[in-house]
PDB file of C-alpha atoms in Angstrom:
ATOM      1  CA  UNK A 894     -37.635  66.100  26.200  1.00 86.00           C
ATOM      2  CA  UNK A 895     -37.159  64.691  22.712  1.00 91.00           C
ATOM      3  CA  UNK A 896     -39.384  66.210  20.051  1.00 94.00           C
ATOM      4  CA  UNK A 897     -39.704  64.908  16.458  1.00 96.00           C
ATOM      5  CA  UNK A 898     -41.019  67.091  13.641  1.00 97.00           C
ATOM      6  CA  UNK A 899     -41.860  65.966  10.191  1.00 97.00           C
ATOM      7  CA  UNK A 900     -42.286  68.300   7.235  1.00 93.00           C
ATOM      8  CA  UNK A 901     -44.321  68.493   5.065  1.00 93.00           C
ATOM      9  CA  UNK A 902     -47.433  67.154   6.902  1.00 95.00           C
ATOM     10  CA  UNK A 903     -48.869  66.136   3.485  1.00 96.00           C
ATOM     11  CA  UNK A 904     -47.565  65.850  -0.003  1.00 95.00           C
ATOM     12  CA  UNK A 905     -49.103  65.017  -3.369  1.00 97.00           C
ATOM     13  CA  UNK A 906     -46.917  64.192  -6.382  1.00 96.00           C
ATOM     14  CA  UNK A 907     -47.429  62.683  -9.836  1.00 97.00           C
ATOM     15  CA  UNK A 908     -46.220  59.122 -10.468  1.00 97.00           C
ATOM     16  CA  UNK A 909     -42.518  58.816 -11.316  1.00 97.00           C
ATOM     17  CA  UNK A 910     -41.335  61.760  -9.246  1.00 97.00           C
ATOM     18  CA  UNK A 911     -38.516  61.521  -6.898  1.00 97.00           C
ATOM     19  CA  UNK A 912     -39.337  62.988  -3.496  1.00 95.00           C
ATOM     20  CA  UNK A 913     -37.817  63.790  -0.094  1.00 96.00           C
ATOM     21  CA  UNK A 914     -39.443  63.618   3.302  1.00 97.00           C
ATOM     22  CA  UNK A 915     -37.872  65.380   6.153  1.00 97.00           C
ATOM     23  CA  UNK A 916     -37.584  64.631   9.837  1.00 97.00           C
ATOM     24  CA  UNK A 917     -35.935  66.651  12.573  1.00 97.00           C
ATOM     25  CA  UNK A 918     -35.319  65.933  16.323  1.00 96.00           C
ATOM     26  CA  UNK A 919     -34.386  68.182  19.156  1.00 95.00           C
ATOM     27  CA  UNK A 920     -31.963  65.933  21.131  1.00 91.00           C
ATOM     28  CA  UNK A 921     -29.131  64.594  19.054  1.00 89.00           C
ATOM     29  CA  UNK A 922     -28.233  61.969  21.812  1.00 89.00           C
ATOM     30  CA  UNK A 923     -29.962  59.200  19.900  1.00 90.00           C
ATOM     31  CA  UNK A 924     -29.016  55.519  19.287  1.00 90.00           C
ATOM     32  CA  UNK A 925     -30.894  55.041  16.096  1.00 93.00           C
ATOM     33  CA  UNK A 926     -33.646  56.358  13.818  1.00 95.00           C
ATOM     34  CA  UNK A 927     -36.348  54.270  12.181  1.00 95.00           C
ATOM     35  CA  UNK A 928     -38.628  55.070   9.241  1.00 97.00           C
ATOM     36  CA  UNK A 929     -41.995  53.447   9.068  1.00 97.00           C
ATOM     37  CA  UNK A 930     -44.863  53.334   6.612  1.00 97.00           C
ATOM     38  CA  UNK A 931     -48.489  53.240   7.773  1.00 96.00           C
ATOM     39  CA  UNK A 932     -51.474  52.506   5.600  1.00 95.00           C
ATOM     40  CA  UNK A 933     -54.862  53.794   6.733  1.00 91.00           C
ATOM     41  CA  UNK A 934     -56.233  51.904   9.712  1.00 87.00           C
ATOM     42  CA  UNK A 935     -53.260  49.623   9.761  1.00 89.00           C
ATOM     43  CA  UNK A 936     -50.140  49.016  11.882  1.00 91.00           C
ATOM     44  CA  UNK A 937     -46.669  50.238  11.112  1.00 94.00           C
ATOM     45  CA  UNK A 938     -44.246  48.497   8.632  1.00 95.00           C
ATOM     46  CA  UNK A 939     -40.546  49.141   9.302  1.00 94.00           C
ATOM     47  CA  UNK A 940     -38.790  50.559   6.211  1.00 96.00           C
ATOM     48  CA  UNK A 941     -35.266  51.396   7.316  1.00 95.00           C
ATOM     49  CA  UNK A 942     -33.248  51.643  10.546  1.00 93.00           C
ATOM     50  CA  UNK A 943     -30.184  53.791  10.789  1.00 94.00           C
ATOM     51  CA  UNK A 944     -27.881  53.456  13.638  1.00 91.00           C
ATOM     52  CA  UNK A 945     -26.396  56.638  15.139  1.00 89.00           C
ATOM     53  CA  UNK A 946     -22.914  55.679  13.771  1.00 90.00           C
ATOM     54  CA  UNK A 947     -24.272  55.416  10.232  1.00 92.00           C
ATOM     55  CA  UNK A 948     -24.918  58.160   7.690  1.00 93.00           C
ATOM     56  CA  UNK A 949     -27.419  56.359   5.336  1.00 94.00           C
ATOM     57  CA  UNK A 950     -29.190  53.158   4.612  1.00 95.00           C
ATOM     58  CA  UNK A 951     -30.710  52.027   1.375  1.00 96.00           C
ATOM     59  CA  UNK A 952     -33.485  49.597   0.607  1.00 95.00           C
ATOM     60  CA  UNK A 953     -34.685  49.336  -3.011  1.00 96.00           C
ATOM     61  CA  UNK A 954     -36.079  52.708  -4.061  1.00 97.00           C
ATOM     62  CA  UNK A 955     -35.725  54.124  -0.579  1.00 97.00           C
ATOM     63  CA  UNK A 956     -32.679  55.913   0.843  1.00 97.00           C
ATOM     64  CA  UNK A 957     -32.555  57.268   4.343  1.00 97.00           C
ATOM     65  CA  UNK A 958     -29.845  59.655   5.480  1.00 97.00           C
ATOM     66  CA  UNK A 959     -28.959  60.782   9.057  1.00 96.00           C
ATOM     67  CA  UNK A 960     -27.116  63.913  10.273  1.00 95.00           C
ATOM     68  CA  UNK A 961     -27.066  63.378  13.990  1.00 92.00           C
ATOM     69  CA  UNK A 962     -25.261  66.549  14.859  1.00 91.00           C
ATOM     70  CA  UNK A 963     -27.883  68.705  13.093  1.00 94.00           C
ATOM     71  CA  UNK A 964     -30.751  66.612  14.268  1.00 95.00           C
ATOM     72  CA  UNK A 965     -32.063  65.746  10.775  1.00 96.00           C
ATOM     73  CA  UNK A 966     -32.959  62.683   8.692  1.00 97.00           C
ATOM     74  CA  UNK A 967     -34.353  62.483   5.209  1.00 97.00           C
ATOM     75  CA  UNK A 968     -36.143  59.756   3.376  1.00 97.00           C
ATOM     76  CA  UNK A 969     -35.665  59.758  -0.448  1.00 97.00           C
ATOM     77  CA  UNK A 970     -38.118  57.828  -2.504  1.00 97.00           C
ATOM     78  CA  UNK A 971     -37.099  57.342  -6.144  1.00 97.00           C
ATOM     79  CA  UNK A 972     -39.527  56.988  -9.040  1.00 97.00           C
ATOM     80  CA  UNK A 973     -42.629  57.133  -6.860  1.00 97.00           C
ATOM     81  CA  UNK A 974     -45.543  54.812  -7.526  1.00 97.00           C
ATOM     82  CA  UNK A 975     -49.292  54.910  -6.626  1.00 97.00           C
ATOM     83  CA  UNK A 976     -48.553  52.060  -4.199  1.00 97.00           C
ATOM     84  CA  UNK A 977     -46.238  54.268  -2.193  1.00 97.00           C
ATOM     85  CA  UNK A 978     -49.260  56.273  -1.035  1.00 97.00           C
ATOM     86  CA  UNK A 979     -49.289  56.081   2.729  1.00 97.00           C
ATOM     87  CA  UNK A 980     -48.272  57.941   5.901  1.00 97.00           C
ATOM     88  CA  UNK A 981     -44.537  57.908   6.554  1.00 98.00           C
ATOM     89  CA  UNK A 982     -43.368  58.153  10.134  1.00 97.00           C
ATOM     90  CA  UNK A 983     -39.975  58.652  11.523  1.00 97.00           C
ATOM     91  CA  UNK A 984     -39.059  57.776  15.190  1.00 96.00           C
ATOM     92  CA  UNK A 985     -35.920  58.093  17.251  1.00 94.00           C
ATOM     93  CA  UNK A 986     -34.722  56.056  20.077  1.00 89.00           C
ATOM     94  CA  UNK A 987     -32.535  57.570  22.774  1.00 83.00           C
ATOM     95  CA  UNK A 988     -32.696  57.091  26.463  1.00 73.00           C
ATOM     96  CA  UNK A 989     -36.456  56.426  26.144  1.00 72.00           C
ATOM     97  CA  UNK A 990     -38.243  54.104  23.659  1.00 79.00           C
ATOM     98  CA  UNK A 991     -39.403  55.301  20.282  1.00 87.00           C
ATOM     99  CA  UNK A 992     -40.431  59.025  20.040  1.00 93.00           C
ATOM    100  CA  UNK A 993     -42.470  59.568  16.827  1.00 96.00           C
ATOM    101  CA  UNK A 994     -43.204  62.470  14.590  1.00 96.00           C
ATOM    102  CA  UNK A 995     -46.751  63.000  13.363  1.00 96.00           C
ATOM    103  CA  UNK A 996     -45.853  61.679   9.861  1.00 97.00           C
ATOM    104  CA  UNK A 997     -46.087  62.821   6.339  1.00 97.00           C
ATOM    105  CA  UNK A 998     -49.154  61.701   4.354  1.00 97.00           C
ATOM    106  CA  UNK A 999     -48.023  60.948   0.832  1.00 97.00           C
ATOM    107  CA  UNK A1000     -50.256  60.675  -2.222  1.00 97.00           C
ATOM    108  CA  UNK A1001     -48.857  59.525  -5.487  1.00 97.00           C
ATOM    109  CA  UNK A1002     -51.203  60.330  -8.365  1.00 97.00           C
ATOM    110  CA  UNK A1003     -51.233  58.065 -11.410  1.00 94.00           C
TER     111      UNK A1003
ATOM    112  CA  UNK B1224     -43.037  33.132  12.189  1.00 54.00           C
ATOM    113  CA  UNK B1225     -45.697  35.445  11.047  1.00 74.00           C
ATOM    114  CA  UNK B1226     -44.728  38.571  12.955  1.00 93.00           C
ATOM    115  CA  UNK B1227     -46.425  40.391  15.816  1.00 96.00           C
ATOM    116  CA  UNK B1228     -50.066  39.525  16.240  1.00 96.00           C
ATOM    117  CA  UNK B1229     -52.820  41.503  18.197  1.00 97.00           C
ATOM    118  CA  UNK B1230     -56.272  40.466  19.318  1.00 97.00           C
ATOM    119  CA  UNK B1231     -58.914  41.689  18.885  1.00 97.00           C
ATOM    120  CA  UNK B1232     -58.459  43.920  15.860  1.00 96.00           C
ATOM    121  CA  UNK B1233     -61.396  46.008  16.678  1.00 97.00           C
ATOM    122  CA  UNK B1234     -63.280  46.559  20.023  1.00 98.00           C
ATOM    123  CA  UNK B1235     -66.396  48.633  20.643  1.00 98.00           C
ATOM    124  CA  UNK B1236     -67.276  49.123  24.298  1.00 98.00           C
ATOM    125  CA  UNK B1237     -69.464  51.271  26.384  1.00 98.00           C
ATOM    126  CA  UNK B1238     -67.992  53.867  28.714  1.00 97.00           C
ATOM    127  CA  UNK B1239     -67.198  52.348  32.112  1.00 97.00           C
ATOM    128  CA  UNK B1240     -66.638  48.870  30.828  1.00 98.00           C
ATOM    129  CA  UNK B1241     -63.235  47.074  31.150  1.00 98.00           C
ATOM    130  CA  UNK B1242     -61.413  45.807  28.097  1.00 98.00           C
ATOM    131  CA  UNK B1243     -58.337  43.649  27.619  1.00 98.00           C
ATOM    132  CA  UNK B1244     -56.088  43.404  24.561  1.00 98.00           C
ATOM    133  CA  UNK B1245     -53.506  40.715  23.771  1.00 98.00           C
ATOM    134  CA  UNK B1246     -50.214  40.942  21.950  1.00 98.00           C
ATOM    135  CA  UNK B1247     -48.104  38.016  20.708  1.00 97.00           C
ATOM    136  CA  UNK B1248     -44.634  39.216  19.838  1.00 96.00           C
ATOM    137  CA  UNK B1249     -42.114  37.624  17.421  1.00 95.00           C
ATOM    138  CA  UNK B1250     -41.107  34.550  19.209  1.00 91.00           C
ATOM    139  CA  UNK B1251     -37.453  35.188  19.956  1.00 89.00           C
ATOM    140  CA  UNK B1252     -37.937  38.865  20.860  1.00 93.00           C
ATOM    141  CA  UNK B1253     -37.363  39.614  24.525  1.00 93.00           C
ATOM    142  CA  UNK B1254     -38.551  43.241  24.412  1.00 94.00           C
ATOM    143  CA  UNK B1255     -42.353  44.141  24.040  1.00 95.00           C
ATOM    144  CA  UNK B1256     -43.701  47.665  23.703  1.00 95.00           C
ATOM    145  CA  UNK B1257     -47.241  49.122  23.903  1.00 97.00           C
ATOM    146  CA  UNK B1258     -48.112  52.393  22.107  1.00 96.00           C
ATOM    147  CA  UNK B1259     -51.321  54.382  21.688  1.00 97.00           C
ATOM    148  CA  UNK B1260     -52.111  56.310  18.494  1.00 96.00           C
ATOM    149  CA  UNK B1261     -54.867  58.744  17.982  1.00 95.00           C
ATOM    150  CA  UNK B1262     -56.073  60.146  14.609  1.00 91.00           C
ATOM    151  CA  UNK B1263     -53.480  62.288  12.851  1.00 90.00           C
ATOM    152  CA  UNK B1264     -50.802  61.778  15.495  1.00 93.00           C
ATOM    153  CA  UNK B1265     -47.826  59.535  15.742  1.00 94.00           C
ATOM    154  CA  UNK B1266     -47.801  56.677  18.167  1.00 95.00           C
ATOM    155  CA  UNK B1267     -47.093  57.564  21.788  1.00 95.00           C
ATOM    156  CA  UNK B1268     -45.212  55.202  24.105  1.00 94.00           C
ATOM    157  CA  UNK B1269     -47.100  53.622  26.923  1.00 95.00           C
ATOM    158  CA  UNK B1270     -44.973  50.934  28.506  1.00 95.00           C
ATOM    159  CA  UNK B1271     -42.409  48.230  27.690  1.00 94.00           C
ATOM    160  CA  UNK B1272     -41.199  44.823  29.065  1.00 94.00           C
ATOM    161  CA  UNK B1273     -37.929  43.025  28.892  1.00 93.00           C
ATOM    162  CA  UNK B1274     -38.934  39.428  29.171  1.00 93.00           C
ATOM    163  CA  UNK B1275     -41.519  39.483  32.071  1.00 93.00           C
ATOM    164  CA  UNK B1276     -40.256  42.600  33.765  1.00 93.00           C
ATOM    165  CA  UNK B1277     -42.021  45.920  33.106  1.00 93.00           C
ATOM    166  CA  UNK B1278     -39.176  48.351  32.919  1.00 91.00           C
ATOM    167  CA  UNK B1279     -40.798  51.720  32.075  1.00 89.00           C
ATOM    168  CA  UNK B1280     -44.237  53.169  32.140  1.00 91.00           C
ATOM    169  CA  UNK B1281     -45.221  56.513  30.516  1.00 90.00           C
ATOM    170  CA  UNK B1282     -47.081  59.234  32.396  1.00 87.00           C
ATOM    171  CA  UNK B1283     -49.818  58.556  29.781  1.00 83.00           C
ATOM    172  CA  UNK B1284     -50.519  55.240  31.551  1.00 85.00           C
ATOM    173  CA  UNK B1285     -53.005  56.239  34.210  1.00 88.00           C
ATOM    174  CA  UNK B1286     -53.936  53.917  37.087  1.00 92.00           C
ATOM    175  CA  UNK B1287     -56.818  52.599  35.005  1.00 96.00           C
ATOM    176  CA  UNK B1288     -54.270  50.953  32.719  1.00 96.00           C
ATOM    177  CA  UNK B1289     -52.343  47.831  33.541  1.00 95.00           C
ATOM    178  CA  UNK B1290     -50.062  45.667  31.440  1.00 96.00           C
ATOM    179  CA  UNK B1291     -48.575  42.204  32.051  1.00 96.00           C
ATOM    180  CA  UNK B1292     -46.232  39.800  30.355  1.00 96.00           C
ATOM    181  CA  UNK B1293     -46.540  36.929  32.815  1.00 91.00           C
ATOM    182  CA  UNK B1294     -44.190  34.305  31.152  1.00 86.00           C
ATOM    183  CA  UNK B1295     -42.096  36.716  29.049  1.00 85.00           C
ATOM    184  CA  UNK B1296     -44.095  35.726  25.938  1.00 91.00           C
ATOM    185  CA  UNK B1297     -47.464  37.305  25.184  1.00 96.00           C
ATOM    186  CA  UNK B1298     -48.701  40.477  26.826  1.00 98.00           C
ATOM    187  CA  UNK B1299     -51.963  41.910  27.832  1.00 98.00           C
ATOM    188  CA  UNK B1300     -53.100  45.485  28.241  1.00 98.00           C
ATOM    189  CA  UNK B1301     -56.206  46.112  30.389  1.00 97.00           C
ATOM    190  CA  UNK B1302     -58.123  49.296  30.590  1.00 97.00           C
ATOM    191  CA  UNK B1303     -60.570  49.652  33.491  1.00 97.00           C
ATOM    192  CA  UNK B1304     -63.606  51.941  33.541  1.00 97.00           C
ATOM    193  CA  UNK B1305     -63.027  53.032  29.933  1.00 97.00           C
ATOM    194  CA  UNK B1306     -63.517  56.680  29.001  1.00 96.00           C
ATOM    195  CA  UNK B1307     -64.325  58.218  25.632  1.00 96.00           C
ATOM    196  CA  UNK B1308     -60.849  59.603  25.629  1.00 95.00           C
ATOM    197  CA  UNK B1309     -59.368  56.132  25.536  1.00 96.00           C
ATOM    198  CA  UNK B1310     -60.626  55.672  21.989  1.00 97.00           C
ATOM    199  CA  UNK B1311     -57.494  55.033  19.952  1.00 97.00           C
ATOM    200  CA  UNK B1312     -55.439  52.489  18.125  1.00 97.00           C
ATOM    201  CA  UNK B1313     -53.413  50.517  20.543  1.00 97.00           C
ATOM    202  CA  UNK B1314     -50.199  49.189  18.985  1.00 97.00           C
ATOM    203  CA  UNK B1315     -47.853  46.556  20.128  1.00 97.00           C
ATOM    204  CA  UNK B1316     -44.182  46.056  19.002  1.00 95.00           C
ATOM    205  CA  UNK B1317     -41.375  43.770  19.739  1.00 94.00           C
ATOM    206  CA  UNK B1318     -37.602  43.838  19.352  1.00 92.00           C
ATOM    207  CA  UNK B1319     -34.670  41.710  19.944  1.00 90.00           C
ATOM    208  CA  UNK B1320     -32.543  43.418  22.529  1.00 79.00           C
ATOM    209  CA  UNK B1321     -32.042  47.134  23.371  1.00 75.00           C
ATOM    210  CA  UNK B1322     -32.373  49.917  20.829  1.00 73.00           C
ATOM    211  CA  UNK B1323     -32.787  47.614  17.903  1.00 83.00           C
ATOM    212  CA  UNK B1324     -35.411  47.578  15.119  1.00 88.00           C
ATOM    213  CA  UNK B1325     -39.030  47.405  16.369  1.00 91.00           C
ATOM    214  CA  UNK B1326     -41.648  45.385  14.586  1.00 93.00           C
ATOM    215  CA  UNK B1327     -45.244  46.418  14.931  1.00 94.00           C
ATOM    216  CA  UNK B1328     -48.502  44.390  15.014  1.00 95.00           C
ATOM    217  CA  UNK B1329     -51.657  45.440  13.084  1.00 95.00           C
ATOM    218  CA  UNK B1330     -53.044  47.266  16.200  1.00 96.00           C
ATOM    219  CA  UNK B1331     -56.323  47.040  18.158  1.00 97.00           C
ATOM    220  CA  UNK B1332     -58.851  49.818  17.367  1.00 97.00           C
ATOM    221  CA  UNK B1333     -60.784  50.693  20.535  1.00 98.00           C
ATOM    222  CA  UNK B1334     -63.960  52.769  20.258  1.00 98.00           C
ATOM    223  CA  UNK B1335     -65.573  53.850  23.547  1.00 98.00           C
ATOM    224  CA  UNK B1336     -69.230  54.935  23.164  1.00 97.00           C
TER     225      UNK B1336
END
């Protein structure tokens, strides 16, 4: 059974810092990995999708990497802003639909 | 197209009542998914459709839950005889094809009193 773990569970940083969020998964037989952002009480916003054949994807200040063999992904956020404050979720899709981690709650302090 | 929409956004009901939620996916997407999310947890998969066919159901989906997608467009999720443990955010997502990027709606927050 696929299990997804996200570390840390919560993170607080001052504005302008670069930061890394971690995601690990137990079954490396995945097709893709997706990073989402969730604001309190809201739905999920897709940030980046990495296919299993890819090593990384970039969108603006966000860069996500994937090491399928070791079961790890990282989301790098450059020059963090207060508007980045949210919960960040990673999810993997293998032989079953998306399996999510519990998320990392990020607070960026102005 | 404005993305995935869900209705209602909030629902408060008394234990034992039936509730029905609706999801309208992105128009050209043939796959539609339902997830449930409780406080502090990631979403958990409930069921998904390809067009009008329901292809997989999670063990979380007890016999009090039923989902339909009658014409391969919108979908409904019904919960019969609601229990307090059903209180959660119910999320719908859609995608174009298999194992592709999923787009989520705003969710329906259910509170069972």
